[in-house]
Amino acid sequence: MAESFLVEMKNVSKSFGGVQALKNVNFSLRAGEVHVLLGENGAGKSTLMKILSGVHNLSAGEFFIKGKKCTNIQPKEAQAKGVSIIHQELSLINELSIAENIFLGRLPAKTKYTIDNKKLYQDTEKVLARVGLKNINAETTVENLKISQKQLIEIAKALSLNSDIIIMDEPTSSLTFEEINKLFEIINNLKKDGVGIVFISHKLDEVMEVGDRVSILKNGEYINTVQINNTNPDQLVSMMVGEELSSSYKHKEKSTAGDKIQLKVENLNKKDRFSNINFEIYTGEILGFFGLIGAGRTEIARAIIGADKKDSGTIKLKNKIVNIKNPYHALKKGIGLIPENRTEEGFCDNLTIWQNSSLPYLLKTSSLSGLTGLLHQKREKQIAVNIVSALNLKCSSLNQSVLELSGGNQQKVVVGKWLEAGIDLFIFDEPTRGIDVGVKHNIYSIIERLANHQKSIMLISSELTELLSVSDRIAVVHEGKIVEIFPISSANKEDIMYAATTGKSKMGVNN
Amino acid sequence: MNRRVYWQKYGTLGIFILLVIIMSILSPEYFFTFDNFVQILLQSAITILIALGEFFAILIAGIDLSVGSVLGLTGMVTAYLLSHGVNMFLSILLGGVVLGALIGAINGNLVVFTGLHPFIVTLGGTTIYRGITLMISDARPIYDIPRDFGSIISGDFFGIPTPIIIAVVVAIFLAFITRKTRLGRNIYALGGNEEAAWLSGINTKLLKIIVFIISGVCAGLAGVVMVARMGAAEPLAGSGYETFAIASAIIGGTSFFGGKGKVFGVVIGALIIGLINNSLNILNVQTYYQQILMGALIIGSVTLDKFLGTE
Ligand SMILES: Nc1ncnc2c1ncn2[C@@H]1O[C@H](COP(=O)(O)OP(=O)(O)OP(=O)(O)O)[C@@H](O)[C@H]1O
Ligand SMILES: [Mg+2]
């Protein structure tokens, strides 16, 4: 061995019961490099990194951390060897404060039995500043934070460990572009300090920007490792998918928007959240919603379906005023919200894949607030089968718990369950979070197919390219207000970014 | 199928069968008789009823500490109605079922509208309902209950004691709810992830109230059976029974975190408690040992579950 690696994994295999998640995978990490792991949902990326960080034990093979052979290490030992991991699914404790979460298990001591709170909060503020979270109190309970803030805290936690091997499993999936840039800045500084970083992401532009080397996994097998400089997105996609597929999505030909208004929102207000929200969505139209962290898009969506109370405002469906008191009413009226935070809001982990899939359908077709009606196993399983084929869901059985699926496949269940519920207005909140390129395109074409069938879509997304390629119009939200609604014909990245960051329209007209 | 699946499916039943085998060897002449089995079922009927209600409360990641007090209050009111010449079935309906449902609705509404944990709400409820029982009865038992009532509710049909029939019918009905109805699925979903259930369109507030109503009605029925069996309504009847109810649900494999558990398991859990009490009586073990053993059993079965039930 001429070169010394921070990490070397050789012929690593892992199976869960009957499922072979990894087969003879090789992987190495150098000091000061960003090594990207790429692969479709369920390819085994997270599993490989969970082995390195001691969460899972491997079934066969061996791996070395800084030249020392490790067999079946525990997470604590991995941490002691300098490995820290930011998990794909957030793992903060909601009831504890930010500071306690970051320094859990290593709170600074004042005496033998008491905590040095002053030092704790000072140290916390320092790491929070590193990830750009400045105006936030270290004593805040995590429960009250937005998903992107939680993600930043996970990153801060990993940084505070001063590890020299940092694994980032889809760290950017719920961050906005400003925060992502900040993260890249942090990554570049870490590289200079000789830290090795494993970076997992489905966003190829990020991969190209931040990576040095990239390894591709497919169905648990190792495909190849290439230098980022010697490759391009299309080549990466074809290695991932195993066939030719363009990395960019083909714009749809023409809008399917009709001339009937499906939803009209008038003067929607909620104190400290959003004010004076006015917009309409036509049948067959895809209305994009763009904005920065905390802009209030999710809150607007939740108020529309009655998940949260609004202070004032009217909602009209097909020109009739409706009073939607809760998500059940919304569902009955044909509105469904696909939430952004899948583990906390998307599925019930005690139910199987098919039981989760059929939930909205069962409620839609029952009465008395969902209290009536029998189950219908055959129909329910059929729904799950349809989702499996429409979204290419990878599972070993429909009776599996959703928790056993890879992150992206969990997301497919969360999106899929609404497709068969007889909905006319779909509110998608970051539907492609953590989804691989192939399936992303799949979801776009499903959204377009829905629009084609004259369904209306409200598409909340922080990926501007995504919105630009599927929306008919794009509403830009800034601090709880709609700044401007761009028809796609006049929408461009610059103007939209300007509106989203400054809250002002370049045209000078407020729409 | 792996160990975890086997344990979850057959664990409780296995413990029950094991206990039966041990006792049959220890005491073949008394224990292993048809009459004794009927006796165990009869003694367990009340536990089964309150445990089934408790099961639903735990299934939504809550708890109902008031089942013992509700049993006492509903029993007292039923006896009061009976002793004042109200028709038997009307007394049962009003004093047991309707009153039980009403108290459940109060518990449920308090949980939903105060946002407090059911532990707090029903802990308060326990002493309130017991206080009301003592108040309306003047802390004295009611004895003058029509003989018909005892002979029907505590009598038998074709040789099977009525309390057993009531418990079995309720268990089958509730098993049907959990396995075959959308209501049942919604309850599991609520127990698994409340926010996801809410966004999927489940009216989680209403559903919580319904769950506490189910628990109240079960305790109410238990109150009626208790009066019939004792031939009187005692103001302190059912005190501390919430322990049996919670123990049955937990021994029966219900997850304390909500979302997991089966009616059948809970019935077996209640039978295990009945079986142990019965066995220790036969073996002439004093009651305080029985209590110690039951406590050990709760901790033991959950410990086993922790080791065998997870990967
Ligand atoms: N705890 C588990 N039990 C059973 N199967 C599992 C478990 N964890 C992972 N798997 C399976 O292992 C395979 C690889 O999963 P993994 O999470 O590593 O995928 P991934 O590449 O990270 O995908 P994604 O991009 O969706 O996050 C999948 O088929 C998944 O279903
Ligand atoms: Mg993953």
PDB file of C-alpha atoms in Angstrom, chain A residues 317-506:
ATOM      1  CA  LEU A 317     -63.382  25.916  -4.615  1.00  0.00           C
ATOM      2  CA  LYS A 318     -64.865  26.166  -8.089  1.00  0.00           C
ATOM      3  CA  ASN A 319     -66.172  29.624  -7.140  1.00  0.00           C
ATOM      4  CA  LYS A 320     -67.963  28.428  -4.029  1.00  0.00           C
ATOM      5  CA  ILE A 321     -66.819  29.543  -0.599  1.00  0.00           C
ATOM      6  CA  VAL A 322     -65.837  26.528   1.491  1.00  0.00           C
ATOM      7  CA  ASN A 323     -65.136  26.332   5.178  1.00  0.00           C
ATOM      8  CA  ILE A 324     -62.444  23.718   5.603  1.00  0.00           C
ATOM      9  CA  LYS A 325     -62.049  22.884   9.276  1.00  0.00           C
ATOM     10  CA  ASN A 326     -59.616  20.006   9.138  1.00  0.00           C
ATOM     11  CA  PRO A 327     -57.721  17.799   6.677  1.00  0.00           C
ATOM     12  CA  TYR A 328     -60.677  15.400   6.569  1.00  0.00           C
ATOM     13  CA  HIS A 329     -62.916  18.146   5.160  1.00  0.00           C
ATOM     14  CA  ALA A 330     -60.173  19.053   2.725  1.00  0.00           C
ATOM     15  CA  LEU A 331     -59.870  15.437   1.604  1.00  0.00           C
ATOM     16  CA  LYS A 332     -63.632  15.173   1.172  1.00  0.00           C
ATOM     17  CA  LYS A 333     -63.534  18.290  -0.983  1.00  0.00           C
ATOM     18  CA  GLY A 334     -60.750  16.750  -3.046  1.00  0.00           C
ATOM     19  CA  ILE A 335     -57.686  18.472  -1.592  1.00  0.00           C
ATOM     20  CA  GLY A 336     -54.643  16.578  -0.349  1.00  0.00           C
ATOM     21  CA  LEU A 337     -51.332  17.737   1.091  1.00  0.00           C
ATOM     22  CA  ILE A 338     -48.200  15.676   0.575  1.00  0.00           C
ATOM     23  CA  PRO A 339     -46.048  16.879   3.479  1.00  0.00           C
ATOM     24  CA  GLU A 340     -42.355  17.775   3.356  1.00  0.00           C
ATOM     25  CA  ASN A 341     -41.112  15.934   6.425  1.00  0.00           C
ATOM     26  CA  ARG A 342     -41.723  12.289   5.662  1.00  0.00           C
ATOM     27  CA  THR A 343     -40.734  10.621   8.925  1.00  0.00           C
ATOM     28  CA  GLU A 344     -42.588  13.062  11.139  1.00  0.00           C
ATOM     29  CA  GLU A 345     -45.635  13.724   8.983  1.00  0.00           C
ATOM     30  CA  GLY A 346     -45.705  11.297   6.120  1.00  0.00           C
ATOM     31  CA  PHE A 347     -46.332   7.782   7.334  1.00  0.00           C
ATOM     32  CA  CYS A 348     -47.208   5.655  10.340  1.00  0.00           C
ATOM     33  CA  ASP A 349     -44.311   3.352  11.132  1.00  0.00           C
ATOM     34  CA  ASN A 350     -46.546   0.751  12.797  1.00  0.00           C
ATOM     35  CA  LEU A 351     -48.470   0.184   9.585  1.00  0.00           C
ATOM     36  CA  THR A 352     -47.304  -1.800   6.572  1.00  0.00           C
ATOM     37  CA  ILE A 353     -46.631  -0.329   3.151  1.00  0.00           C
ATOM     38  CA  TRP A 354     -50.071  -1.259   1.867  1.00  0.00           C
ATOM     39  CA  GLN A 355     -51.833  -0.025   4.995  1.00  0.00           C
ATOM     40  CA  ASN A 356     -50.108   3.346   4.708  1.00  0.00           C
ATOM     41  CA  SER A 357     -50.834   3.525   1.008  1.00  0.00           C
ATOM     42  CA  SER A 358     -54.571   3.113   1.373  1.00  0.00           C
ATOM     43  CA  LEU A 359     -55.174   5.540   4.238  1.00  0.00           C
ATOM     44  CA  PRO A 360     -56.353   8.596   2.240  1.00  0.00           C
ATOM     45  CA  TYR A 361     -58.419   6.381  -0.062  1.00  0.00           C
ATOM     46  CA  LEU A 362     -60.214   4.747   2.870  1.00  0.00           C
ATOM     47  CA  LEU A 363     -60.949   8.100   4.453  1.00  0.00           C
ATOM     48  CA  LYS A 364     -62.095   9.688   1.211  1.00  0.00           C
ATOM     49  CA  THR A 365     -64.602   6.909   0.654  1.00  0.00           C
ATOM     50  CA  SER A 366     -65.945   6.809   4.186  1.00  0.00           C
ATOM     51  CA  SER A 367     -68.324   9.164   5.920  1.00  0.00           C
ATOM     52  CA  LEU A 368     -68.898  10.647   9.389  1.00  0.00           C
ATOM     53  CA  SER A 369     -65.358  11.956   9.738  1.00  0.00           C
ATOM     54  CA  GLY A 370     -63.922   8.659   8.620  1.00  0.00           C
ATOM     55  CA  LEU A 371     -65.629   6.600  11.308  1.00  0.00           C
ATOM     56  CA  THR A 372     -67.689   4.415   9.028  1.00  0.00           C
ATOM     57  CA  GLY A 373     -66.928   1.634   6.640  1.00  0.00           C
ATOM     58  CA  LEU A 374     -65.103  -1.640   6.533  1.00  0.00           C
ATOM     59  CA  LEU A 375     -61.611  -2.328   5.314  1.00  0.00           C
ATOM     60  CA  HIS A 376     -61.123  -3.739   1.865  1.00  0.00           C
ATOM     61  CA  GLN A 377     -57.850  -5.598   1.797  1.00  0.00           C
ATOM     62  CA  LYS A 378     -57.922  -6.516  -1.850  1.00  0.00           C
ATOM     63  CA  ARG A 379     -58.540  -2.960  -2.988  1.00  0.00           C
ATOM     64  CA  GLU A 380     -55.962  -1.635  -0.531  1.00  0.00           C
ATOM     65  CA  LYS A 381     -53.251  -3.967  -1.740  1.00  0.00           C
ATOM     66  CA  GLN A 382     -54.112  -3.062  -5.308  1.00  0.00           C
ATOM     67  CA  ILE A 383     -53.458   0.576  -4.434  1.00  0.00           C
ATOM     68  CA  ALA A 384     -50.040  -0.373  -3.098  1.00  0.00           C
ATOM     69  CA  VAL A 385     -49.289  -2.434  -6.187  1.00  0.00           C
ATOM     70  CA  ASN A 386     -50.189   0.558  -8.360  1.00  0.00           C
ATOM     71  CA  ILE A 387     -47.806   2.762  -6.402  1.00  0.00           C
ATOM     72  CA  VAL A 388     -45.036   0.198  -6.686  1.00  0.00           C
ATOM     73  CA  SER A 389     -45.318   0.193 -10.449  1.00  0.00           C
ATOM     74  CA  ALA A 390     -46.013   3.901 -10.968  1.00  0.00           C
ATOM     75  CA  LEU A 391     -43.074   5.051  -8.847  1.00  0.00           C
ATOM     76  CA  ASN A 392     -40.809   2.033  -9.144  1.00  0.00           C
ATOM     77  CA  LEU A 393     -40.969   1.469  -5.385  1.00  0.00           C
ATOM     78  CA  LYS A 394     -38.334  -0.994  -4.218  1.00  0.00           C
ATOM     79  CA  CYS A 395     -39.491  -3.231  -1.386  1.00  0.00           C
ATOM     80  CA  SER A 396     -39.235  -6.922  -0.650  1.00  0.00           C
ATOM     81  CA  SER A 397     -42.890  -7.232   0.327  1.00  0.00           C
ATOM     82  CA  LEU A 398     -45.941  -5.016   0.689  1.00  0.00           C
ATOM     83  CA  ASN A 399     -46.183  -6.234   4.274  1.00  0.00           C
ATOM     84  CA  GLN A 400     -42.902  -4.547   5.189  1.00  0.00           C
ATOM     85  CA  SER A 401     -42.898  -1.627   7.558  1.00  0.00           C
ATOM     86  CA  VAL A 402     -42.212   1.636   5.726  1.00  0.00           C
ATOM     87  CA  LEU A 403     -39.340   2.210   8.148  1.00  0.00           C
ATOM     88  CA  GLU A 404     -37.376  -0.621   6.546  1.00  0.00           C
ATOM     89  CA  LEU A 405     -37.308   1.144   3.185  1.00  0.00           C
ATOM     90  CA  SER A 406     -34.498   3.392   2.036  1.00  0.00           C
ATOM     91  CA  GLY A 407     -35.177   7.115   2.441  1.00  0.00           C
ATOM     92  CA  GLY A 408     -36.172   7.685  -1.161  1.00  0.00           C
ATOM     93  CA  ASN A 409     -38.489   4.705  -1.204  1.00  0.00           C
ATOM     94  CA  GLN A 410     -40.206   5.952   1.945  1.00  0.00           C
ATOM     95  CA  GLN A 411     -40.830   9.187   0.085  1.00  0.00           C
ATOM     96  CA  LYS A 412     -42.461   7.232  -2.741  1.00  0.00           C
ATOM     97  CA  VAL A 413     -45.007   5.793  -0.323  1.00  0.00           C
ATOM     98  CA  VAL A 414     -45.713   9.260   1.051  1.00  0.00           C
ATOM     99  CA  VAL A 415     -46.340  10.681  -2.424  1.00  0.00           C
ATOM    100  CA  GLY A 416     -47.992   7.570  -3.816  1.00  0.00           C
ATOM    101  CA  LYS A 417     -50.712   7.241  -1.234  1.00  0.00           C
ATOM    102  CA  TRP A 418     -52.409  10.403  -2.486  1.00  0.00           C
ATOM    103  CA  LEU A 419     -52.454   9.415  -6.136  1.00  0.00           C
ATOM    104  CA  GLU A 420     -55.240   6.886  -5.663  1.00  0.00           C
ATOM    105  CA  ALA A 421     -57.465   8.877  -3.357  1.00  0.00           C
ATOM    106  CA  GLY A 422     -59.540  10.721  -5.944  1.00  0.00           C
ATOM    107  CA  ILE A 423     -58.034  14.141  -5.355  1.00  0.00           C
ATOM    108  CA  ASP A 424     -58.618  17.201  -7.584  1.00  0.00           C
ATOM    109  CA  LEU A 425     -56.154  19.575  -5.967  1.00  0.00           C
ATOM    110  CA  PHE A 426     -52.753  18.243  -4.983  1.00  0.00           C
ATOM    111  CA  ILE A 427     -50.489  20.262  -2.749  1.00  0.00           C
ATOM    112  CA  PHE A 428     -46.986  18.850  -3.075  1.00  0.00           C
ATOM    113  CA  ASP A 429     -44.553  20.122  -0.457  1.00  0.00           C
ATOM    114  CA  GLU A 430     -41.016  19.284  -1.625  1.00  0.00           C
ATOM    115  CA  PRO A 431     -42.113  16.014  -3.265  1.00  0.00           C
ATOM    116  CA  THR A 432     -38.725  15.096  -4.693  1.00  0.00           C
ATOM    117  CA  ARG A 433     -36.723  15.419  -1.498  1.00  0.00           C
ATOM    118  CA  GLY A 434     -34.204  12.600  -1.404  1.00  0.00           C
ATOM    119  CA  ILE A 435     -35.455  10.993  -4.585  1.00  0.00           C
ATOM    120  CA  ASP A 436     -33.063   9.758  -7.266  1.00  0.00           C
ATOM    121  CA  VAL A 437     -32.927  11.271 -10.754  1.00  0.00           C
ATOM    122  CA  GLY A 438     -34.894   8.544 -12.467  1.00  0.00           C
ATOM    123  CA  VAL A 439     -37.748   8.655 -10.007  1.00  0.00           C
ATOM    124  CA  LYS A 440     -37.655  12.432  -9.906  1.00  0.00           C
ATOM    125  CA  HIS A 441     -38.488  12.431 -13.591  1.00  0.00           C
ATOM    126  CA  ASN A 442     -41.118   9.859 -12.818  1.00  0.00           C
ATOM    127  CA  ILE A 443     -42.725  12.176 -10.288  1.00  0.00           C
ATOM    128  CA  TYR A 444     -42.603  15.111 -12.681  1.00  0.00           C
ATOM    129  CA  SER A 445     -44.338  13.122 -15.340  1.00  0.00           C
ATOM    130  CA  ILE A 446     -46.932  11.994 -12.816  1.00  0.00           C
ATOM    131  CA  ILE A 447     -47.540  15.613 -11.841  1.00  0.00           C
ATOM    132  CA  GLU A 448     -47.905  16.491 -15.496  1.00  0.00           C
ATOM    133  CA  ARG A 449     -50.210  13.581 -16.108  1.00  0.00           C
ATOM    134  CA  LEU A 450     -52.397  14.770 -13.233  1.00  0.00           C
ATOM    135  CA  ALA A 451     -52.494  18.225 -14.791  1.00  0.00           C
ATOM    136  CA  ASN A 452     -53.374  16.626 -18.096  1.00  0.00           C
ATOM    137  CA  HIS A 453     -56.401  15.085 -16.413  1.00  0.00           C
ATOM    138  CA  GLN A 454     -57.395  18.592 -15.349  1.00  0.00           C
ATOM    139  CA  LYS A 455     -56.249  18.163 -11.755  1.00  0.00           C
ATOM    140  CA  SER A 456     -54.740  21.260 -10.169  1.00  0.00           C
ATOM    141  CA  ILE A 457     -51.346  21.267  -8.550  1.00  0.00           C
ATOM    142  CA  MET A 458     -49.753  23.545  -6.000  1.00  0.00           C
ATOM    143  CA  LEU A 459     -46.077  22.647  -6.105  1.00  0.00           C
ATOM    144  CA  ILE A 460     -43.922  23.928  -3.270  1.00  0.00           C
ATOM    145  CA  SER A 461     -40.242  23.440  -3.987  1.00  0.00           C
ATOM    146  CA  SER A 462     -36.895  24.917  -3.131  1.00  0.00           C
ATOM    147  CA  GLU A 463     -35.361  23.655  -6.347  1.00  0.00           C
ATOM    148  CA  LEU A 464     -35.799  26.406  -8.837  1.00  0.00           C
ATOM    149  CA  THR A 465     -34.806  24.268 -11.806  1.00  0.00           C
ATOM    150  CA  GLU A 466     -37.544  21.843 -10.861  1.00  0.00           C
ATOM    151  CA  LEU A 467     -40.152  24.593 -10.674  1.00  0.00           C
ATOM    152  CA  LEU A 468     -38.983  26.147 -13.923  1.00  0.00           C
ATOM    153  CA  SER A 469     -39.348  22.889 -15.778  1.00  0.00           C
ATOM    154  CA  VAL A 470     -42.818  21.828 -14.613  1.00  0.00           C
ATOM    155  CA  SER A 471     -44.777  24.903 -13.478  1.00  0.00           C
ATOM    156  CA  ASP A 472     -47.201  26.992 -15.505  1.00  0.00           C
ATOM    157  CA  ARG A 473     -46.729  29.924 -13.165  1.00  0.00           C
ATOM    158  CA  ILE A 474     -44.416  30.469 -10.217  1.00  0.00           C
ATOM    159  CA  ALA A 475     -45.437  32.350  -7.097  1.00  0.00           C
ATOM    160  CA  VAL A 476     -42.534  33.747  -5.098  1.00  0.00           C
ATOM    161  CA  VAL A 477     -43.042  33.992  -1.356  1.00  0.00           C
ATOM    162  CA  HIS A 478     -40.963  36.209   0.898  1.00  0.00           C
ATOM    163  CA  GLU A 479     -41.521  36.472   4.649  1.00  0.00           C
ATOM    164  CA  GLY A 480     -45.134  35.422   4.511  1.00  0.00           C
ATOM    165  CA  LYS A 481     -46.116  37.492   1.489  1.00  0.00           C
ATOM    166  CA  ILE A 482     -46.490  36.639  -2.161  1.00  0.00           C
ATOM    167  CA  VAL A 483     -44.094  39.009  -3.901  1.00  0.00           C
ATOM    168  CA  GLU A 484     -44.978  38.208  -7.454  1.00  0.00           C
ATOM    169  CA  ILE A 485     -46.476  35.490  -9.584  1.00  0.00           C
ATOM    170  CA  PHE A 486     -44.440  34.837 -12.719  1.00  0.00           C
ATOM    171  CA  PRO A 487     -46.023  33.277 -15.806  1.00  0.00           C
ATOM    172  CA  ILE A 488     -43.558  30.645 -16.980  1.00  0.00           C
ATOM    173  CA  SER A 489     -42.987  32.517 -20.239  1.00  0.00           C
ATOM    174  CA  SER A 490     -41.442  35.451 -18.413  1.00  0.00           C
ATOM    175  CA  ALA A 491     -39.885  33.522 -15.519  1.00  0.00           C
ATOM    176  CA  ASN A 492     -36.146  33.422 -15.187  1.00  0.00           C
ATOM    177  CA  LYS A 493     -33.765  32.459 -12.417  1.00  0.00           C
ATOM    178  CA  GLU A 494     -32.448  35.942 -11.777  1.00  0.00           C
ATOM    179  CA  ASP A 495     -35.770  37.714 -11.338  1.00  0.00           C
ATOM    180  CA  ILE A 496     -37.146  34.944  -9.179  1.00  0.00           C
ATOM    181  CA  MET A 497     -34.095  34.899  -6.938  1.00  0.00           C
ATOM    182  CA  TYR A 498     -34.223  38.644  -6.656  1.00  0.00           C
ATOM    183  CA  ALA A 499     -37.846  38.536  -5.567  1.00  0.00           C
ATOM    184  CA  ALA A 500     -37.265  35.665  -3.158  1.00  0.00           C
ATOM    185  CA  THR A 501     -34.291  37.264  -1.422  1.00  0.00           C
ATOM    186  CA  THR A 502     -35.333  40.921  -1.352  1.00  0.00           C
ATOM    187  CA  GLY A 503     -39.100  40.651  -1.252  1.00  0.00           C
ATOM    188  CA  LYS A 504     -39.270  43.177  -4.079  1.00  0.00           C
ATOM    189  CA  SER A 505     -40.340  42.780  -7.645  1.00  0.00           C
ATOM    190  CA  LYS A 506     -37.935  43.878 -10.349  1.00  0.00           C
TER     191      LYS A 506
END
